[in-house]
CSV table of C-alpha atoms and ligand atoms in Angstrom, one decimal:
chain,number,residue,atom,x,y,z
A,13,UNK,CA,-28.1,43.1,-34.5
A,14,UNK,CA,-30.0,42.9,-37.6
A,15,UNK,CA,-32.0,46.1,-38.2
A,16,UNK,CA,-35.6,45.5,-39.3
A,17,UNK,CA,-36.8,49.1,-39.1
A,18,UNK,CA,-34.8,52.2,-39.5
A,19,UNK,CA,-36.5,55.6,-39.2
A,20,UNK,CA,-34.5,58.9,-39.5
A,21,UNK,CA,-35.8,62.4,-38.8
A,22,UNK,CA,-39.5,61.5,-39.4
A,23,UNK,CA,-41.8,64.5,-39.5
A,24,UNK,CA,-45.5,64.7,-40.1
A,25,UNK,CA,-47.8,67.7,-39.7
A,26,UNK,CA,-51.6,68.1,-39.9
A,27,UNK,CA,-52.1,71.8,-40.8
A,28,UNK,CA,-50.7,73.6,-37.8
A,29,UNK,CA,-50.4,70.5,-35.7
A,30,UNK,CA,-46.9,68.8,-35.6
A,31,UNK,CA,-47.9,65.2,-34.9
A,32,UNK,CA,-44.4,63.7,-35.4
A,33,UNK,CA,-41.5,66.0,-34.8
A,34,UNK,CA,-38.2,64.6,-35.9
A,35,UNK,CA,-38.4,61.0,-34.7
A,36,UNK,CA,-35.5,58.6,-35.3
A,37,UNK,CA,-35.5,55.0,-34.1
A,38,UNK,CA,-34.3,51.6,-35.0
A,39,UNK,CA,-35.9,48.1,-34.4
A,40,UNK,CA,-33.8,44.9,-34.4
A,41,UNK,CA,-35.0,41.6,-35.7
A,42,UNK,CA,-36.8,39.3,-33.2
A,43,UNK,CA,-37.5,42.0,-30.5
A,44,UNK,CA,-40.7,43.4,-29.1
A,45,UNK,CA,-40.2,47.2,-29.6
A,46,UNK,CA,-42.8,49.3,-27.8
A,47,UNK,CA,-43.7,52.8,-28.8
A,48,UNK,CA,-45.3,54.4,-25.6
A,49,UNK,CA,-46.6,57.7,-24.7
A,50,UNK,CA,-49.7,59.5,-23.7
A,51,UNK,CA,-52.8,59.9,-26.2
A,52,UNK,CA,-52.0,62.5,-28.9
A,53,UNK,CA,-48.2,62.0,-28.5
A,54,UNK,CA,-48.0,61.0,-32.2
A,55,UNK,CA,-47.6,57.2,-31.9
A,56,UNK,CA,-50.2,56.2,-34.4
A,57,UNK,CA,-49.1,58.8,-36.9
A,58,UNK,CA,-45.5,57.6,-36.6
A,59,UNK,CA,-46.3,53.9,-36.8
A,60,UNK,CA,-48.8,54.3,-39.7
A,61,UNK,CA,-46.1,56.3,-41.5
A,62,UNK,CA,-43.7,53.4,-40.9
A,63,UNK,CA,-46.2,50.9,-42.3
A,64,UNK,CA,-46.7,53.1,-45.4
A,65,UNK,CA,-50.3,54.0,-44.5
A,66,UNK,CA,-49.6,57.8,-44.0
A,67,UNK,CA,-47.4,60.0,-46.0
A,68,UNK,CA,-44.8,61.8,-43.9
A,69,UNK,CA,-43.6,65.3,-44.6
A,70,UNK,CA,-40.0,64.4,-44.4
A,71,UNK,CA,-37.6,61.8,-43.1
A,72,UNK,CA,-36.3,58.4,-44.1
A,73,UNK,CA,-38.0,55.0,-43.4
A,74,UNK,CA,-36.8,51.6,-44.2
A,75,UNK,CA,-38.8,48.5,-43.2
A,76,UNK,CA,-37.2,45.1,-44.1
A,77,UNK,CA,-35.0,47.3,-46.3
A,78,UNK,CA,-38.0,48.6,-48.2
A,79,UNK,CA,-39.2,52.1,-48.6
A,80,UNK,CA,-42.9,52.1,-47.5
A,81,UNK,CA,-43.7,55.1,-49.8
A,82,UNK,CA,-42.4,53.5,-53.0
A,83,UNK,CA,-42.5,49.8,-52.2
A,84,UNK,CA,-45.6,49.7,-50.1
A,85,UNK,CA,-47.2,46.8,-52.1
A,86,UNK,CA,-44.2,44.6,-51.6
A,87,UNK,CA,-43.9,45.6,-47.9
A,88,UNK,CA,-47.5,44.9,-47.0
A,89,UNK,CA,-47.0,41.2,-48.0
A,90,UNK,CA,-44.3,41.0,-45.3
A,91,UNK,CA,-45.8,42.8,-42.4
A,92,UNK,CA,-48.9,42.2,-40.2
A,93,UNK,CA,-51.1,45.0,-39.2
A,94,UNK,CA,-53.6,45.5,-36.4
A,95,UNK,CA,-54.8,49.1,-36.6
A,96,UNK,CA,-56.0,51.2,-33.5
A,97,UNK,CA,-59.2,51.9,-35.3
A,98,UNK,CA,-59.8,48.3,-36.4
A,99,UNK,CA,-63.4,47.2,-36.9
A,100,UNK,CA,-65.2,44.7,-39.0
A,101,UNK,CA,-68.9,44.5,-40.0
A,102,UNK,CA,-70.9,43.1,-37.0
A,103,UNK,CA,-72.5,40.4,-39.1
A,104,UNK,CA,-69.3,39.2,-40.8
A,105,UNK,CA,-68.4,35.7,-39.4
A,106,UNK,CA,-65.1,34.8,-38.2
A,107,UNK,CA,-64.2,32.4,-41.0
A,108,UNK,CA,-65.5,34.9,-43.5
A,109,UNK,CA,-63.1,37.6,-42.2
A,110,UNK,CA,-60.2,35.2,-42.4
A,111,UNK,CA,-61.2,34.3,-46.1
A,112,UNK,CA,-61.5,38.0,-47.0
A,113,UNK,CA,-58.2,39.0,-45.5
A,114,UNK,CA,-56.5,36.1,-47.2
A,115,UNK,CA,-57.5,37.4,-50.5
A,116,UNK,CA,-55.4,40.6,-49.8
A,117,UNK,CA,-52.2,38.6,-49.6
A,118,UNK,CA,-50.1,36.7,-52.1
A,119,UNK,CA,-49.4,34.2,-49.5
A,120,UNK,CA,-51.5,33.2,-46.6
A,121,UNK,CA,-51.3,30.5,-43.9
A,122,UNK,CA,-54.1,28.0,-43.5
A,123,UNK,CA,-56.4,29.7,-41.1
A,124,UNK,CA,-57.6,26.6,-39.0
A,125,UNK,CA,-54.4,26.3,-37.1
A,126,UNK,CA,-54.4,30.1,-36.5
A,127,UNK,CA,-57.9,29.9,-35.0
A,128,UNK,CA,-56.8,27.0,-32.9
A,129,UNK,CA,-53.6,28.9,-31.7
A,130,UNK,CA,-55.7,31.9,-30.8
A,131,UNK,CA,-58.5,29.9,-29.1
A,132,UNK,CA,-61.1,30.8,-31.7
A,133,UNK,CA,-61.9,27.4,-33.2
A,134,UNK,CA,-65.3,27.3,-31.4
A,135,UNK,CA,-66.0,30.8,-32.7
A,136,UNK,CA,-65.4,30.1,-36.4
A,137,UNK,CA,-69.0,30.6,-37.4
A,138,UNK,CA,-69.7,33.3,-34.9
A,139,UNK,CA,-70.5,36.9,-36.1
A,140,UNK,CA,-67.9,39.4,-35.3
A,141,UNK,CA,-70.4,41.5,-33.3
A,142,UNK,CA,-71.2,38.6,-31.0
A,143,UNK,CA,-67.5,38.2,-29.9
A,144,UNK,CA,-66.2,39.4,-26.5
A,145,UNK,CA,-63.6,42.2,-26.5
A,146,UNK,CA,-60.8,39.7,-25.9
A,147,UNK,CA,-62.0,37.4,-28.7
A,148,UNK,CA,-62.2,40.4,-31.1
A,149,UNK,CA,-58.6,41.4,-30.3
A,150,UNK,CA,-57.5,37.8,-30.7
A,151,UNK,CA,-59.2,37.6,-34.2
A,152,UNK,CA,-57.4,40.9,-35.1
A,153,UNK,CA,-54.1,39.3,-34.1
A,154,UNK,CA,-55.0,36.1,-36.2
A,155,UNK,CA,-55.7,38.4,-39.1
A,156,UNK,CA,-52.5,40.2,-38.6
A,157,UNK,CA,-50.6,36.9,-38.7
A,158,UNK,CA,-52.4,35.5,-41.7
A,159,UNK,CA,-49.7,36.3,-44.1
A,160,UNK,CA,-47.0,34.8,-41.9
A,161,UNK,CA,-45.5,38.3,-41.6
A,162,UNK,CA,-41.9,39.0,-40.5
A,163,UNK,CA,-42.9,42.2,-38.7
A,164,UNK,CA,-46.2,42.6,-36.8
A,165,UNK,CA,-47.6,46.1,-35.8
A,166,UNK,CA,-50.1,46.2,-32.9
A,167,UNK,CA,-51.6,49.6,-32.1
A,168,UNK,CA,-53.4,49.9,-28.7
A,169,UNK,CA,-54.2,46.2,-28.7
A,170,UNK,CA,-55.4,46.0,-25.2
A,171,UNK,CA,-57.3,49.3,-24.8
A,172,UNK,CA,-60.8,48.5,-23.5
A,173,UNK,CA,-60.0,45.0,-22.3
A,174,UNK,CA,-60.7,43.8,-18.8
A,175,UNK,CA,-57.5,42.9,-16.8
A,176,UNK,CA,-57.9,39.1,-17.5
A,177,UNK,CA,-58.3,39.6,-21.2
A,178,UNK,CA,-55.3,42.1,-21.2
A,179,UNK,CA,-53.1,39.5,-19.5
A,180,UNK,CA,-54.1,36.8,-22.0
A,181,UNK,CA,-53.3,39.2,-24.8
A,182,UNK,CA,-49.9,39.9,-23.3
A,183,UNK,CA,-49.1,36.2,-23.4
A,184,UNK,CA,-50.2,36.3,-27.1
A,185,UNK,CA,-47.8,39.1,-27.9
A,186,UNK,CA,-44.9,37.2,-26.3
A,187,UNK,CA,-45.9,34.1,-28.3
A,188,UNK,CA,-45.6,36.1,-31.5
A,189,UNK,CA,-42.1,37.1,-30.6
A,190,UNK,CA,-41.3,33.6,-29.7
A,191,UNK,CA,-42.1,32.5,-33.1
A,192,UNK,CA,-39.3,34.6,-34.2
A,193,UNK,CA,-41.2,37.6,-35.5
A,194,UNK,CA,-40.4,41.2,-34.7
A,195,UNK,CA,-43.2,43.0,-32.9
A,196,UNK,CA,-43.8,46.7,-32.8
A,197,UNK,CA,-46.3,47.4,-29.9
A,198,UNK,CA,-47.9,50.8,-29.7
A,199,UNK,CA,-49.5,51.6,-26.3
A,200,UNK,CA,-50.4,54.2,-23.8
A,201,UNK,CA,-50.0,51.8,-21.0
A,202,UNK,CA,-46.7,52.1,-19.4
A,203,UNK,CA,-47.0,48.9,-17.4
A,204,UNK,CA,-47.7,47.0,-20.7
A,205,UNK,CA,-44.6,48.3,-22.3
A,206,UNK,CA,-42.6,47.6,-19.2
A,207,UNK,CA,-43.9,44.0,-19.1
A,208,UNK,CA,-43.5,43.1,-22.7
A,209,UNK,CA,-40.9,45.3,-24.4
A,210,UNK,CA,-37.3,44.2,-25.1
A,211,UNK,CA,-36.7,47.9,-25.9
A,212,UNK,CA,-39.0,50.9,-26.2
A,213,UNK,CA,-39.2,54.5,-27.2
A,214,UNK,CA,-41.1,56.9,-25.1
A,215,UNK,CA,-42.8,59.4,-27.3
A,216,UNK,CA,-44.2,62.8,-26.1
A,217,UNK,CA,-45.2,65.7,-28.1
A,218,UNK,CA,-44.1,64.0,-31.4
A,219,UNK,CA,-40.6,63.5,-30.0
A,220,UNK,CA,-38.6,60.6,-28.7
A,221,UNK,CA,-37.9,61.6,-25.1
A,222,UNK,CA,-36.1,58.3,-24.2
A,223,UNK,CA,-35.2,55.1,-25.7
A,224,UNK,CA,-33.7,51.7,-24.4
A,225,UNK,CA,-34.5,48.7,-22.4
A,226,UNK,CA,-37.1,49.2,-19.7
A,227,UNK,CA,-34.4,48.2,-17.1
A,228,UNK,CA,-31.9,50.7,-18.4
A,229,UNK,CA,-34.4,53.6,-18.5
A,230,UNK,CA,-35.5,52.8,-14.9
A,231,UNK,CA,-31.8,52.5,-13.8
A,232,UNK,CA,-30.9,55.8,-15.4
A,233,UNK,CA,-33.3,57.4,-12.9
A,234,UNK,CA,-30.5,56.7,-10.4
A,235,UNK,CA,-32.4,54.4,-8.1
A,236,UNK,CA,-35.6,56.5,-8.1
A,237,UNK,CA,-38.1,55.3,-5.8
A,238,UNK,CA,-41.4,56.2,-4.1
A,239,UNK,CA,-42.3,56.2,-0.4
A,240,UNK,CA,-46.0,55.8,0.4
A,241,UNK,CA,-48.0,56.1,3.6
A,242,UNK,CA,-51.3,57.1,5.1
A,243,UNK,CA,-50.8,60.0,7.4
A,244,UNK,CA,-52.8,61.0,10.6
A,245,UNK,CA,-55.3,63.7,10.2
A,246,UNK,CA,-54.0,67.3,9.7
A,247,UNK,CA,-50.6,66.3,8.4
A,248,UNK,CA,-49.4,68.7,5.7
A,249,UNK,CA,-47.0,66.8,3.3
A,250,UNK,CA,-45.5,70.1,2.1
A,251,UNK,CA,-42.9,69.7,4.9
A,252,UNK,CA,-41.5,66.7,3.0
A,253,UNK,CA,-40.7,68.8,-0.1
A,254,UNK,CA,-37.3,70.3,1.0
A,255,UNK,CA,-35.9,66.8,2.0
A,256,UNK,CA,-32.8,65.7,0.2
A,257,UNK,CA,-33.5,63.7,-3.0
A,258,UNK,CA,-37.3,64.5,-3.1
A,259,UNK,CA,-38.5,65.4,-6.5
A,260,UNK,CA,-42.2,65.5,-5.9
A,261,UNK,CA,-44.7,65.1,-3.2
A,262,UNK,CA,-48.3,64.0,-3.8
A,263,UNK,CA,-51.1,64.4,-1.3
A,264,UNK,CA,-54.6,63.0,-1.8
A,265,UNK,CA,-56.4,63.5,1.5
A,266,UNK,CA,-54.4,61.3,3.9
A,267,UNK,CA,-52.6,59.4,1.2
A,268,UNK,CA,-49.1,60.6,0.5
A,269,UNK,CA,-46.6,59.6,-2.1
A,270,UNK,CA,-43.0,61.0,-2.0
A,271,UNK,CA,-41.0,60.6,-5.3
A,272,UNK,CA,-37.3,60.9,-5.3
A,273,UNK,CA,-33.9,59.2,-5.3
A,274,UNK,CA,-31.2,58.4,-2.9
A,275,UNK,CA,-32.0,57.2,0.7
A,276,UNK,CA,-35.5,58.5,0.5
A,277,UNK,CA,-37.0,56.3,3.2
A,278,UNK,CA,-34.6,57.3,5.9
A,279,UNK,CA,-35.2,61.0,5.3
A,280,UNK,CA,-38.9,60.6,5.3
A,281,UNK,CA,-38.9,58.5,8.5
A,282,UNK,CA,-36.8,61.2,10.3
A,283,UNK,CA,-39.1,64.0,9.1
A,284,UNK,CA,-42.2,62.0,10.1
A,285,UNK,CA,-40.8,61.3,13.6
A,286,UNK,CA,-40.1,64.9,14.0
A,287,UNK,CA,-43.7,65.6,13.1
A,288,UNK,CA,-45.0,63.0,15.5
A,289,UNK,CA,-46.3,60.9,12.7
A,290,UNK,CA,-46.2,57.2,13.0
A,291,UNK,CA,-47.8,55.7,9.8
A,292,UNK,CA,-48.2,51.9,9.9
A,293,UNK,CA,-48.3,51.4,6.2
A,294,UNK,CA,-45.1,53.3,5.3
A,295,UNK,CA,-43.3,51.5,2.4
A,296,UNK,CA,-41.0,51.9,-0.5
A,297,UNK,CA,-41.8,51.1,-4.1
A,298,UNK,CA,-39.2,50.9,-6.7
A,299,UNK,CA,-39.3,53.1,-9.7
A,300,UNK,CA,-41.1,51.9,-12.9
A,301,UNK,CA,-41.6,53.3,-16.3
A,302,UNK,CA,-44.4,55.7,-15.0
A,303,UNK,CA,-41.7,57.3,-13.0
A,304,UNK,CA,-39.4,57.5,-15.9
A,305,UNK,CA,-42.1,59.4,-17.8
A,306,UNK,CA,-42.7,61.7,-14.9
A,307,UNK,CA,-39.0,62.4,-14.4
A,308,UNK,CA,-38.5,63.2,-18.1
A,309,UNK,CA,-41.6,65.3,-18.7
A,310,UNK,CA,-42.8,66.5,-15.3
A,311,UNK,CA,-46.2,65.0,-15.9
A,312,UNK,CA,-48.0,61.8,-15.2
A,313,UNK,CA,-48.8,59.9,-18.3
A,314,UNK,CA,-52.5,59.7,-17.4
A,315,UNK,CA,-54.0,62.8,-15.9
B,408,ADP,N1,-55.7,62.4,-39.6
B,408,ADP,C1,-55.5,63.4,-38.8
B,408,ADP,N2,-55.8,64.7,-39.1
B,408,ADP,C2,-55.5,65.7,-38.3
B,408,ADP,N3,-54.9,65.6,-37.0
B,408,ADP,C3,-54.5,64.3,-36.7
B,408,ADP,C4,-54.8,63.2,-37.5
B,408,ADP,N4,-54.4,62.1,-36.9
B,408,ADP,C5,-53.8,62.6,-35.7
B,408,ADP,N5,-53.9,63.9,-35.6
B,408,ADP,C6,-53.4,64.7,-34.5
B,408,ADP,O1,-52.0,64.4,-34.4
B,408,ADP,C7,-51.7,64.3,-33.0
B,408,ADP,C8,-51.1,62.8,-32.8
B,408,ADP,O2,-52.1,61.9,-33.0
B,408,ADP,P1,-51.8,60.4,-32.9
B,408,ADP,O3,-50.8,60.1,-33.9
B,408,ADP,O4,-53.1,59.7,-33.1
B,408,ADP,O5,-51.3,60.2,-31.5
B,408,ADP,P2,-51.4,58.9,-30.5
B,408,ADP,O6,-51.5,57.7,-31.4
B,408,ADP,O7,-50.0,58.9,-29.8
B,408,ADP,O8,-52.5,59.1,-29.6
B,408,ADP,C9,-52.8,64.6,-32.2
B,408,ADP,O9,-52.8,66.0,-31.9
B,408,ADP,C10,-54.0,64.3,-33.2
B,408,ADP,O10,-55.2,65.1,-32.8
B,409,MG,MG1,-52.8,56.1,-31.3
């Protein structure tokens, strides 16, 4: 596969904080590559170094064969950027924003079709401050696509959106990939990465803790799964901890979740029967990327 991004041994510190601690990764042409991890993991630092917006302490970066440190001007013509901290003046009109951004680029697409494609035609004369959250994010996507980039970087695109706007934005991200562009998606939402990414890197504490397709990472958990049920009063879920294959037991009042691998359900049923428990809502959930993160780090991604 054609490599669009190559990162080797990237490191970036801020004073005594090591934000990115020896990250290496590779992104292929035409894929959605997600960089996922909890807040503070170093995702934005890593991706902004890759785009040439931050200066790393050490490491090698090539994007489309270019060195972002020394060939940043050339690179910025060929990449699309939506920053985590993106904001525009509230009174700037949608068309004015597009006109302004177009002046940054040597080449830019006609923006009417872009507005049409992102459902913003009616909003062309609206002020930025009057747009909904979803409309603002669609405008940022349109701005990131204005120079017809080969690689698009999207950092926390759906943070703050309601579920409906998030799902619409997910479709938008897939549409960008389907135009043949490479997408780097930075997010702290595991389900977003699982849904959208062809491949992903999980970042924690400035390091890549896992990299691969969502399916492969979940399978490497060796059929990890969760058993959930609501107990009758007075049941202490601690009795489930020593069961074979159990990695973690969570109890919130009467709601119990048992994490583990192997034939978890049958072990749990046996233990519940022995404890005279007969929960009606007992069910198994297959592992997802949240479980991968938990298994790798011992922590939940959101605490
Ligand atoms: N400009 C900065 N100056 C000092 N510390 C920073 C700066 N940017 C990020 N950090 C610190 O670096 C770490 C990683 O931050 P960041 O790259 O924003 O992570 P993420 O995007 O995964 O939330 C955090 O501890 C954060 O506080
Ligand atoms: Mg960030």
